[in-house]
XYZ file of C-alpha atoms in Angstrom:
684
model
C -52.081 -13.048 -59.488
C -48.539 -14.250 -58.989
C -46.910 -11.395 -60.930
C -49.064 -8.944 -59.003
C -47.925 -10.302 -55.625
C -44.304 -10.222 -56.726
C -44.569 -6.614 -57.895
C -46.344 -5.605 -54.725
C -43.735 -7.246 -52.542
C -41.049 -5.356 -54.459
C -42.978 -2.112 -54.023
C -43.342 -2.699 -50.297
C -39.617 -3.183 -49.986
C -39.007 0.041 -51.856
C -41.363 1.912 -49.558
C -40.243 0.696 -46.187
C -37.185 -1.478 -46.579
C -37.049 -4.448 -44.252
C -38.399 -2.714 -41.142
C -41.793 -4.446 -41.366
C -40.809 -7.134 -43.826
C -42.210 -10.067 -41.907
C -45.633 -8.415 -41.607
C -45.703 -7.615 -45.310
C -44.898 -11.225 -46.025
C -47.797 -12.394 -43.857
C -50.277 -10.113 -45.627
C -49.008 -10.991 -49.093
C -49.198 -14.712 -48.467
C -52.950 -14.499 -47.749
C -54.524 -12.149 -50.329
C -58.012 -13.361 -49.431
C -57.623 -11.539 -46.117
C -56.982 -8.202 -47.813
C -60.704 -7.730 -48.445
C -63.772 -7.721 -46.229
C -67.142 -8.938 -47.430
C -68.319 -5.382 -48.170
C -67.878 -4.983 -51.938
C -64.308 -6.186 -51.897
C -63.385 -3.307 -49.583
C -59.819 -3.290 -48.296
C -59.648 -4.981 -44.865
C -57.706 -2.168 -43.229
C -58.173 -3.509 -39.706
C -56.527 -6.822 -40.584
C -53.576 -5.223 -42.349
C -53.139 -2.731 -39.513
C -53.085 -5.404 -36.805
C -50.744 -7.640 -38.821
C -48.174 -4.887 -39.200
C -48.667 -3.796 -35.610
C -47.582 -7.218 -34.389
C -44.148 -6.439 -35.760
C -43.838 -3.585 -33.283
C -43.803 -6.092 -30.401
C -45.753 -4.047 -27.842
C -49.446 -3.258 -27.548
C -48.703 0.297 -26.493
C -47.164 1.042 -29.902
C -50.226 -0.343 -31.696
C -52.469 1.718 -29.441
C -50.468 4.839 -30.243
C -50.799 4.275 -33.981
C -54.519 3.539 -33.846
C -55.080 6.580 -31.649
C -53.159 8.830 -34.019
C -54.999 7.461 -37.052
C -58.325 8.076 -35.324
C -57.507 11.646 -34.281
C -55.610 12.730 -37.342
C -57.761 11.279 -40.124
C -60.443 13.968 -39.828
C -57.905 16.773 -39.422
C -55.867 16.190 -42.588
C -57.961 17.136 -45.605
C -55.261 15.903 -47.943
C -55.385 12.536 -46.219
C -59.153 12.383 -46.738
C -58.657 13.225 -50.395
C -56.116 10.456 -50.794
C -58.417 7.990 -49.081
C -61.334 8.945 -51.386
C -59.056 8.693 -54.402
C -57.784 5.319 -53.238
C -61.316 3.901 -52.988
C -61.567 4.065 -56.746
C -58.424 2.027 -57.254
C -57.886 -1.669 -57.474
C -57.274 -3.660 -54.321
C -53.592 -3.755 -55.251
C -53.194 -0.017 -55.567
C -55.350 0.776 -52.538
C -53.329 -1.625 -50.401
C -50.113 0.001 -51.546
C -51.349 3.534 -50.787
C -52.740 2.482 -47.418
C -49.470 0.762 -46.554
C -47.483 3.864 -47.479
C -49.633 6.029 -45.205
C -49.393 3.568 -42.342
C -45.616 3.414 -42.672
C -45.478 7.218 -42.502
C -47.443 7.180 -39.244
C -45.374 4.344 -37.828
C -42.150 6.226 -38.491
C -43.468 9.285 -36.638
C -45.280 7.624 -33.743
C -43.062 4.652 -32.832
C -39.681 5.565 -31.282
C -36.944 3.359 -32.707
C -35.366 2.473 -29.351
C -33.544 -0.396 -30.980
C -31.525 1.960 -33.192
C -28.628 3.705 -31.442
C -26.135 6.155 -32.876
C -22.545 5.368 -31.874
C -19.390 7.327 -32.653
C -18.781 5.129 -35.698
C -22.342 4.794 -36.992
C -25.862 3.624 -36.230
C -26.629 0.119 -34.963
C -29.911 -1.761 -34.843
C -30.607 -4.182 -32.006
C -33.338 -6.699 -31.372
C -36.053 -6.647 -28.713
C -36.194 -9.700 -26.450
C -39.081 -10.679 -24.203
C -37.495 -11.490 -20.844
C -39.367 -12.400 -17.649
C -42.414 -10.334 -18.558
C -40.422 -7.336 -19.751
C -38.258 -6.261 -22.642
C -34.497 -6.151 -23.104
C -32.891 -4.747 -26.240
C -29.836 -6.709 -27.337
C -27.211 -5.318 -29.674
C -25.189 -8.317 -30.808
C -22.074 -8.160 -32.948
C -21.103 -4.485 -32.870
C -17.600 -4.095 -34.364
C -15.047 -2.388 -32.134
C -11.762 -3.342 -33.834
C -10.538 -3.827 -37.369
C -10.238 -7.489 -38.397
C -6.733 -8.495 -37.181
C -5.860 -10.338 -40.368
C -2.898 -10.300 -42.737
C -0.212 -7.942 -41.479
C -2.431 -6.998 -38.511
C -2.202 -10.542 -37.126
C -0.407 -10.594 -33.727
C -0.492 -6.775 -33.519
C -2.385 -4.489 -31.166
C -5.950 -3.945 -32.380
C -6.945 -0.849 -34.306
C -10.362 0.825 -33.829
C -13.037 -0.082 -36.354
C -13.708 2.539 -39.007
C -16.984 4.437 -39.418
C -19.814 3.044 -41.533
C -22.815 4.493 -43.327
C -26.335 3.198 -42.976
C -27.428 1.031 -40.063
C -25.323 -1.865 -38.765
C -27.584 -4.857 -38.162
C -26.568 -5.937 -34.638
C -29.203 -8.616 -34.172
C -27.127 -11.791 -33.941
C -23.807 -12.890 -32.486
C -20.781 -12.289 -34.694
C -17.886 -14.628 -35.472
C -16.003 -16.206 -32.601
C -12.236 -15.749 -32.552
C -10.335 -18.614 -34.155
C -9.612 -21.407 -31.666
C -9.445 -25.167 -31.345
C -12.723 -26.889 -30.526
C -12.872 -29.216 -27.510
C -13.490 -32.712 -28.887
C -12.406 -34.656 -25.798
C -15.953 -35.886 -25.153
C -17.879 -35.425 -28.447
C -21.553 -34.643 -27.987
C -21.268 -34.402 -24.203
C -23.185 -31.330 -22.922
C -20.541 -30.619 -20.273
C -17.945 -29.863 -22.953
C -20.158 -28.727 -25.821
C -21.586 -25.892 -23.718
C -18.161 -24.208 -23.750
C -17.587 -24.511 -27.515
C -18.335 -21.429 -29.679
C -21.818 -21.208 -31.195
C -20.828 -19.079 -34.187
C -18.372 -19.408 -37.060
C -14.663 -19.216 -36.277
C -12.725 -16.383 -37.881
C -9.871 -13.998 -37.250
C -12.421 -11.283 -38.044
C -13.859 -11.497 -34.549
C -13.444 -8.204 -32.693
C -17.098 -7.588 -31.895
C -18.977 -6.793 -28.713
C -22.531 -7.103 -27.407
C -24.731 -4.788 -25.350
C -27.926 -5.631 -23.457
C -30.033 -2.708 -22.205
C -33.245 -2.884 -20.153
C -36.470 -1.324 -21.397
C -37.444 1.434 -21.063
C -34.022 2.746 -21.968
C -32.285 3.852 -18.744
C -30.380 7.028 -18.009
C -26.913 6.794 -16.469
C -27.268 3.085 -15.717
C -24.396 1.124 -14.210
C -22.461 -0.882 -16.791
C -21.128 -4.418 -16.243
C -18.538 -5.617 -18.776
C -18.013 -9.393 -18.968
C -14.674 -10.982 -19.948
C -14.921 -14.695 -20.718
C -12.496 -17.388 -19.609
C -10.977 -20.323 -21.443
C -7.363 -20.451 -20.324
C -6.328 -17.724 -22.791
C -6.759 -20.459 -25.420
C -10.524 -20.518 -26.081
C -13.698 -18.552 -25.422
C -16.632 -16.806 -27.086
C -19.385 -14.374 -26.122
C -21.819 -16.518 -28.123
C -22.234 -19.063 -25.312
C -25.793 -19.123 -23.900
C -24.359 -19.183 -20.368
C -23.022 -15.636 -21.002
C -26.404 -14.204 -22.085
C -26.736 -10.801 -20.429
C -30.510 -10.446 -20.810
C -31.531 -11.661 -17.336
C -28.990 -9.496 -15.517
C -30.068 -6.458 -17.552
C -33.773 -7.154 -17.026
C -33.769 -7.943 -13.305
C -31.167 -5.453 -12.050
C -31.598 -2.746 -14.732
C -27.910 -2.584 -15.513
C -26.339 -2.475 -18.950
C -24.358 -5.632 -19.734
C -21.496 -5.667 -22.247
C -19.320 -8.552 -23.455
C -16.532 -8.654 -26.027
C -14.693 -11.219 -28.097
C -10.919 -11.103 -27.781
C -8.122 -13.092 -29.415
C -6.760 -16.170 -27.642
C -3.983 -18.715 -28.107
C -0.995 -17.782 -30.249
C -3.203 -15.458 -32.299
C -3.805 -13.410 -29.162
C -0.665 -13.911 -27.085
C 2.264 -14.760 -29.367
C 5.100 -12.436 -28.334
C 8.495 -11.177 -29.350
C 8.789 -8.604 -26.554
C 10.319 -5.393 -27.838
C 9.198 -5.963 -31.425
C 6.283 -3.670 -32.324
C 5.029 -6.147 -34.945
C 4.507 -8.877 -32.325
C 4.534 -7.058 -28.976
C 2.510 -9.678 -27.104
C -0.692 -9.413 -25.064
C -2.806 -8.635 -28.140
C -5.786 -10.297 -26.441
C -5.490 -7.956 -23.449
C -5.207 -4.970 -25.780
C -8.402 -6.204 -27.482
C -10.144 -6.060 -24.119
C -8.789 -2.580 -23.457
C -9.999 -1.325 -26.841
C -13.470 -2.677 -26.034
C -13.371 -0.833 -22.691
C -12.412 2.341 -24.558
C -15.406 1.770 -26.844
C -17.604 1.567 -23.757
C -16.252 4.890 -22.493
C -16.961 6.567 -25.825
C -20.347 5.051 -26.643
C -22.179 3.610 -23.663
C -23.929 6.897 -22.825
C -25.837 6.565 -26.111
C -27.225 3.271 -24.800
C -28.263 4.848 -21.494
C -25.150 3.827 -19.573
C -22.888 5.753 -17.234
C -19.232 5.643 -18.386
C -18.213 6.657 -14.861
C -19.824 3.543 -13.376
C -18.277 0.582 -15.188
C -17.536 -2.712 -13.441
C -15.460 -5.344 -15.222
C -16.091 -8.966 -14.283
C -14.857 -12.302 -15.549
C -14.177 -15.940 -14.729
C -11.008 -18.074 -14.870
C -8.749 -16.499 -17.534
C -11.392 -13.775 -17.728
C -10.901 -13.168 -14.017
C -7.134 -13.142 -14.510
C -7.736 -10.597 -17.287
C -9.702 -8.444 -14.855
C -6.735 -8.532 -12.479
C -4.395 -7.580 -15.349
C -6.452 -4.436 -15.928
C -6.181 -3.747 -12.192
C -2.384 -4.057 -12.552
C -2.101 -2.016 -15.775
C -2.201 1.781 -15.199
C -3.416 2.585 -18.730
C -6.558 0.528 -18.082
C -7.382 2.271 -14.801
C -9.452 5.165 -16.257
C -11.606 2.710 -18.207
C -13.412 1.045 -15.299
C -14.580 1.748 -11.767
C -14.730 -1.579 -9.917
C -13.850 -5.221 -10.520
C -15.300 -8.682 -9.911
C -12.988 -11.714 -10.098
C -14.403 -15.240 -10.302
C -11.907 -18.107 -9.927
C -8.790 -16.640 -11.464
C -5.875 -14.282 -10.823
C -2.893 -12.889 -12.708
C -0.720 -14.334 -9.927
C -1.752 -17.918 -10.776
C 1.085 -20.127 -12.098
C -0.657 -20.514 -15.487
C -1.536 -16.844 -16.018
C 1.817 -15.274 -16.937
C 5.215 -16.114 -18.384
C 8.434 -14.127 -18.508
C 9.471 -12.208 -21.610
C 12.298 -14.662 -22.275
C 9.957 -17.654 -22.036
C 7.450 -15.936 -24.335
C 10.185 -15.382 -26.898
C 11.382 -18.991 -26.579
C 7.866 -20.311 -27.221
C 7.418 -18.062 -30.253
C 10.674 -19.311 -31.759
C 9.707 -22.916 -30.967
C 6.390 -22.466 -32.777
C 8.144 -20.899 -35.761
C 10.550 -23.851 -35.983
C 7.648 -26.285 -35.765
C 5.977 -24.496 -38.688
C 9.260 -24.426 -40.636
C 9.625 -20.656 -40.466
C 13.055 -18.965 -40.363
C 14.130 -17.981 -36.853
C 17.395 -16.096 -37.342
C 15.635 -12.974 -38.627
C 12.617 -11.695 -36.667
C 11.069 -9.902 -39.643
C 11.153 -13.066 -41.736
C 9.832 -15.102 -38.806
C 6.857 -12.755 -38.374
C 6.009 -12.614 -42.075
C 6.132 -16.392 -42.256
C 3.793 -16.843 -39.275
C 1.419 -14.194 -40.641
C 1.081 -16.227 -43.828
C 0.264 -19.488 -42.040
C -3.299 -20.762 -41.728
C -4.701 -20.066 -38.236
C -5.588 -23.731 -37.844
C -1.963 -24.744 -38.446
C -0.729 -22.239 -35.873
C -3.128 -23.398 -33.174
C -2.652 -27.114 -33.802
C 1.118 -26.761 -33.343
C 0.985 -24.777 -30.094
C 1.284 -27.945 -28.052
C 4.875 -28.407 -29.230
C 6.190 -25.192 -27.661
C 6.565 -26.914 -24.272
C 8.386 -30.210 -23.823
C 6.207 -31.477 -20.994
C 2.560 -32.340 -20.303
C 0.569 -29.170 -19.594
C -2.346 -30.019 -17.308
C -4.229 -26.814 -18.112
C -3.254 -26.895 -21.813
C -2.127 -23.266 -21.786
C 0.691 -22.518 -24.215
C 0.436 -18.790 -24.928
C -0.669 -16.317 -22.281
C 0.086 -12.775 -21.017
C 3.726 -11.811 -20.664
C 5.877 -8.886 -19.579
C 5.847 -6.585 -22.613
C 6.904 -3.301 -21.008
C 3.597 -1.738 -22.027
C 0.469 -3.479 -20.797
C 2.504 -5.392 -18.220
C 5.749 -3.778 -17.087
C 6.738 -6.568 -14.673
C 5.570 -9.956 -13.451
C 2.218 -9.773 -11.607
C 3.693 -10.869 -8.261
C 6.225 -8.033 -8.385
C 3.643 -5.423 -9.376
C 1.220 -6.344 -6.629
C 4.029 -6.567 -4.060
C 5.072 -3.030 -5.032
C 1.514 -1.713 -4.841
C 1.217 -1.047 -8.571
C -2.534 -1.588 -8.883
C -5.776 0.377 -9.090
C -7.103 1.483 -5.725
C -10.698 0.307 -5.870
C -13.218 -2.153 -4.480
C -13.224 -5.760 -5.668
C -15.651 -8.646 -5.252
C -13.802 -11.926 -5.587
C -14.259 -15.610 -4.920
C -13.818 -19.268 -5.818
C -15.767 -22.522 -6.076
C -15.588 -25.509 -3.760
C -14.091 -28.040 -6.219
C -11.953 -25.962 -8.560
C -9.590 -28.789 -9.519
C -11.828 -31.573 -10.821
C -12.562 -30.159 -14.272
C -8.851 -30.266 -15.188
C -8.254 -33.840 -14.033
C -10.435 -35.464 -16.700
C -8.286 -33.969 -19.465
C -5.359 -36.350 -19.471
C -4.485 -37.341 -15.894
C -4.283 -41.175 -15.715
C -7.047 -42.741 -13.646
C -9.483 -39.839 -14.052
C -12.521 -39.885 -16.341
C -16.015 -38.451 -16.486
C -17.275 -41.976 -17.111
C -15.959 -43.515 -13.875
C -15.707 -42.765 -10.165
C -11.994 -42.076 -10.685
C -10.953 -43.936 -7.549
C -7.149 -43.977 -7.544
C -4.611 -45.492 -5.164
C -1.490 -43.977 -3.634
C 0.746 -45.007 -6.534
C -1.624 -43.423 -9.060
C -1.766 -40.318 -6.869
C 2.017 -40.007 -7.049
C 1.973 -40.514 -10.825
C -0.719 -37.852 -11.207
C 1.320 -35.396 -9.133
C 4.495 -36.071 -11.107
C 2.574 -35.446 -14.336
C 0.942 -32.289 -12.973
C 4.229 -30.841 -11.677
C 6.661 -31.933 -14.403
C 9.534 -29.600 -13.598
C 9.947 -30.128 -9.855
C 12.132 -32.532 -7.899
C 10.999 -35.738 -6.273
C 11.454 -34.099 -2.881
C 8.955 -31.396 -3.909
C 6.470 -34.097 -4.955
C 6.972 -35.795 -1.592
C 6.188 -32.530 0.195
C 2.846 -32.284 -1.676
C 2.023 -35.890 -0.779
C 2.785 -35.219 2.865
C 0.666 -32.043 2.933
C -2.396 -33.543 1.221
C -2.486 -37.057 2.633
C -5.194 -37.603 5.233
C -3.161 -39.927 7.415
C -6.207 -41.021 9.389
C -8.111 -42.064 6.257
C -5.390 -42.854 3.753
C -6.918 -46.250 2.955
C -10.290 -44.828 1.863
C -10.668 -45.312 -1.918
C -11.939 -41.779 -2.550
C -9.218 -40.092 -0.495
C -6.538 -39.765 -3.178
C -9.079 -38.692 -5.813
C -10.349 -35.878 -3.606
C -6.800 -34.979 -2.561
C -5.853 -34.554 -6.220
C -8.829 -32.219 -6.695
C -7.647 -30.149 -3.727
C -4.034 -30.022 -4.932
C -4.940 -28.708 -8.386
C -7.688 -26.400 -7.145
C -5.590 -24.878 -4.361
C -2.427 -24.442 -6.424
C -3.967 -23.066 -9.618
C -7.065 -21.201 -8.432
C -7.939 -20.787 -4.752
C -4.623 -19.772 -3.205
C -3.570 -17.309 -5.948
C -6.997 -15.659 -5.715
C -6.776 -15.500 -1.915
C -3.306 -13.971 -2.100
C -4.432 -11.347 -4.626
C -7.404 -10.428 -2.436
C -5.176 -10.059 0.631
C -2.769 -7.734 -1.190
C -5.613 -5.510 -2.410
C -7.145 -5.440 1.079
C -3.842 -4.722 2.862
C -3.789 -1.121 1.656
C -7.351 -0.404 2.756
C -9.448 -1.265 -0.296
C -12.826 -2.865 0.389
C -12.763 -6.506 -0.696
C -15.717 -8.915 -0.562
C -14.879 -12.632 -0.806
C -17.290 -15.494 -1.581
C -17.048 -19.294 -1.530
C -19.533 -20.904 -3.931
C -20.727 -24.265 -2.599
C -23.772 -25.250 -4.671
C -23.672 -28.032 -7.252
C -26.163 -27.198 -9.998
C -29.014 -29.653 -10.504
C -28.392 -29.268 -14.260
C -24.705 -30.213 -14.075
C -23.990 -33.036 -16.563
C -20.651 -34.053 -15.014
C -20.503 -36.939 -12.481
C -21.179 -36.377 -8.793
C -17.564 -36.903 -7.710
C -16.564 -33.732 -9.584
C -18.557 -31.629 -7.117
C -18.959 -27.845 -7.429
C -16.809 -27.435 -10.500
C -14.728 -24.636 -11.948
C -16.955 -22.354 -14.029
C -20.332 -23.536 -12.826
C -21.215 -20.484 -10.762
C -21.526 -18.521 -14.023
C -25.062 -19.684 -14.811
C -26.176 -18.332 -11.429
C -24.395 -15.003 -11.951
C -26.162 -14.562 -15.305
C -29.571 -15.649 -14.000
C -30.230 -18.756 -16.083
C -32.252 -20.427 -13.273
C -34.785 -17.579 -13.536
C -36.120 -19.039 -16.778
C -38.703 -21.487 -15.459
C -38.853 -23.672 -18.566
C -35.225 -24.728 -18.004
C -36.365 -26.575 -14.859
C -33.937 -25.442 -12.209
C -35.224 -25.878 -8.664
C -36.981 -23.079 -6.805
C -34.073 -22.933 -4.358
C -31.681 -22.444 -7.279
C -33.820 -19.617 -8.629
C -33.639 -17.920 -5.223
C -29.856 -18.415 -5.080
C -29.462 -16.967 -8.565
C -31.611 -13.940 -7.731
C -29.524 -13.291 -4.635
C -26.302 -13.506 -6.651
C -27.695 -11.180 -9.325
C -28.501 -8.702 -6.571
C -25.102 -9.065 -4.884
C -23.182 -8.613 -8.145
C -25.301 -5.683 -9.366
C -25.369 -3.918 -5.986
C -21.599 -4.142 -5.834
C -21.314 -2.800 -9.383
C -23.575 0.133 -8.518
C -22.212 1.072 -5.095
C -19.026 -0.863 -4.337
C -20.899 -2.847 -1.685
C -22.904 -6.045 -2.384
C -25.148 -5.474 0.632
C -28.074 -3.844 -1.125
C -31.020 -5.823 0.184
C -29.958 -8.387 2.775
C -30.485 -12.000 1.690
C -31.698 -14.291 4.494
C -30.598 -11.630 6.975
C -26.891 -12.350 6.318
C -24.647 -9.351 5.827
C -21.607 -9.835 3.601
C -18.609 -8.623 5.633
C -15.539 -6.873 4.307
C -12.576 -9.197 3.745
C -9.428 -7.948 5.485
C -5.892 -9.301 5.238
C -6.009 -10.297 8.910
C -9.526 -11.656 9.534
C -10.166 -12.839 5.963
C -13.935 -13.149 6.379
C -15.884 -14.594 3.473
C -19.492 -15.469 2.623
C -20.643 -18.936 1.550
C -23.087 -19.041 -1.366
C -25.440 -22.015 -1.576
C -29.129 -22.931 -1.462
C -28.997 -23.168 2.331
C -28.498 -20.234 4.670
C -25.286 -18.375 3.864
C -22.568 -18.349 6.502
C -19.735 -15.988 7.330
C -16.494 -17.929 7.833
C -12.826 -16.975 8.037
C -9.459 -17.863 6.485
C -10.426 -20.136 3.616
C -7.874 -22.947 3.022
C -5.398 -21.111 5.270
C -3.060 -24.046 5.952
C -3.018 -25.226 2.338
C -2.391 -21.740 0.990
C 0.434 -21.194 3.445
C 1.979 -24.376 2.080
C 1.750 -23.155 -1.538
C 2.645 -19.520 -0.921
C 5.493 -19.956 1.585
C 6.694 -23.524 2.107
C 6.554 -24.951 -1.422
C 8.603 -22.120 -3.021
C 11.301 -22.727 -0.408
C 11.290 -26.433 -1.208
C 11.724 -25.613 -4.884
C 14.566 -23.241 -4.092
C 16.313 -25.753 -1.854
C 15.856 -28.716 -4.158
C 16.892 -26.582 -7.091
C 20.222 -25.974 -5.337
C 20.502 -29.646 -4.456
C 19.914 -30.612 -8.061
C 22.609 -28.189 -9.204
C 25.015 -29.480 -6.563
C 24.240 -33.026 -7.626
C 24.973 -32.174 -11.250
C 28.262 -30.542 -10.267
C 29.191 -33.503 -8.062
C 28.435 -35.945 -10.879
C 30.507 -33.901 -13.316
C 33.362 -33.767 -10.797
C 33.060 -37.462 -10.123
C 33.148 -38.145 -13.852
C 36.306 -36.059 -14.213
C 37.868 -37.786 -11.182
C 36.859 -41.192 -12.525
C 38.460 -40.438 -15.889
C 41.566 -39.197 -14.120
C 41.760 -42.328 -11.983
C 41.249 -44.524 -15.053
C 44.075 -42.755 -16.843
C 46.280 -43.053 -13.745
C 45.447 -46.756 -13.430
C 46.238 -47.365 -17.099
C 49.523 -45.533 -16.766
C 50.365 -47.423 -13.539
C 49.561 -50.770 -15.168
C 51.691 -49.824 -18.146
C 54.567 -48.878 -15.817
C 54.215 -52.128 -13.861
C 54.132 -54.195 -17.043
C 57.246 -52.545 -18.418
C 59.078 -52.998 -15.082
C 58.200 -56.697 -15.037
C 59.500 -57.143 -18.598
C 62.749 -55.349 -17.666
C 63.170 -57.585 -14.608
C 62.663 -60.690 -16.772
C 65.515 -59.799 -19.119
C 68.092 -59.470 -16.311
């Protein structure tokens, strides 16, 4: 019996490959079910229903049974085969019956989960989502593995393949350092990649609703992670709910981060810089070329992202060669104009040379430097990034976008000031407590395991650490701006002030400024302020509505009842799904009004925005206006003034040193003269 089952399993694989493999396995494991009680007759009904289960929907099984019923009498050759098969052994009859069933299945069941792309066919997997079906294509290659001599270079399109690419699980995540600050803590582990790390990581994912749409709007997600980490494999980025509820096609791509994605020797074609941004652009080009095959409309593509992903979205807005690849943009808590999001070409070059020195690579010859770095282990490169700056980096960002003369022809502030950006609609916003998540990563006095109540002295130390290259006068100006002089003795005051300082400086004010510049020239801008703290948030209460924790609501995680979000959170998530998708489809989030509140257009003068929370949404104006005026206008002037003072002080000290040396020499010479005169007088 055992040899027979083995041979039959092999025969089944020859007949139908792996398409119905799991059903075959079920049948083969229980041979007693092959036969009914009627003279050992083949139990066709059982085998039929077992294989049908693999097709996932009752309608497909009904189609097959209906066809078998109608066609059996009409095909004389089929009747002959059936009669002939009755004289065979159970083994042979099962094999013949299985072959016939597979033939019918191939003809009757449309293979919606197999799509033909420009490079080859891909097979997805059907997911049961909220009472419907979504087909997910996970791990489709869009770029050649950037390994060996392709490391640090612009990506090249993936080559064609034969056969069917099995796109049923997430591919490798791009090589990065894993966050081990709080081992085992859900609040950090949720952001760590869920797949193997590799430089072979240029893959994308597509979620399409069922039945397959025609000309559906496409939403392309770009993950954050400070240009240092990130992966599409995170459950919080699962596109199935958005695709199912709003019937849009959701796409996400892996892109290179850290030195592997943003190392730069501007002007050198071997290491041009911004490789991670070019990865994103190549994925957007893939969407233009292939998304129609998935039922998507290449002329209706909205890019959206969070944090560094949001900054990436704004880079595509600022880069003319990206403009034809998308229609609209959504920016969540990040902008290219943020102080962490860009460095000059000279600074990028300095950091590359510093990394090379740290890894004992030659630096006098660029070709030798590049070859040396290309031969280093990725782990060694990433672990030594921290040494490229000689100060504490609060956001731990060491390599990021730079001016390369290609993707980015000038610094973001200059480009946006000169109007060099795509004229389109944007939906943009921030969270209430953007700063807290950064404070627990190295600022003294702050921890996830305490209330982080700090005093004034600790506040000053935290500011000095967070702004390492500014003068004491600049630090004093921040203290003055953010001290609540009526409540300065309250223990939580300085903790909350530190949250506001970091959140305003790094996230809220740069995003506000970007939105104002886009709106100034007449583009429709819609601004939100996310105020809800998730009931599932594992971080302590004092950290509030943290950076990144609107994402689960944008992707619809609260809609899955077994996860135990509150009903109010499910309603909030559904409203955000509708806002985001309506904007992607039409350029206006006001599809169906939520709670009767209409989301107004944000203008550079009125600056109206919508609050998003589990209570009734409100329309307010001029978010953090005073604080942002401080950061955008006053603080730069303080830096300029104190920079001049510092230079003058250095010059004065140098002059004083020269004068002091001169006076010392003069005094020595005078004393020598006096001594000689006294000796001469003594001899007379």
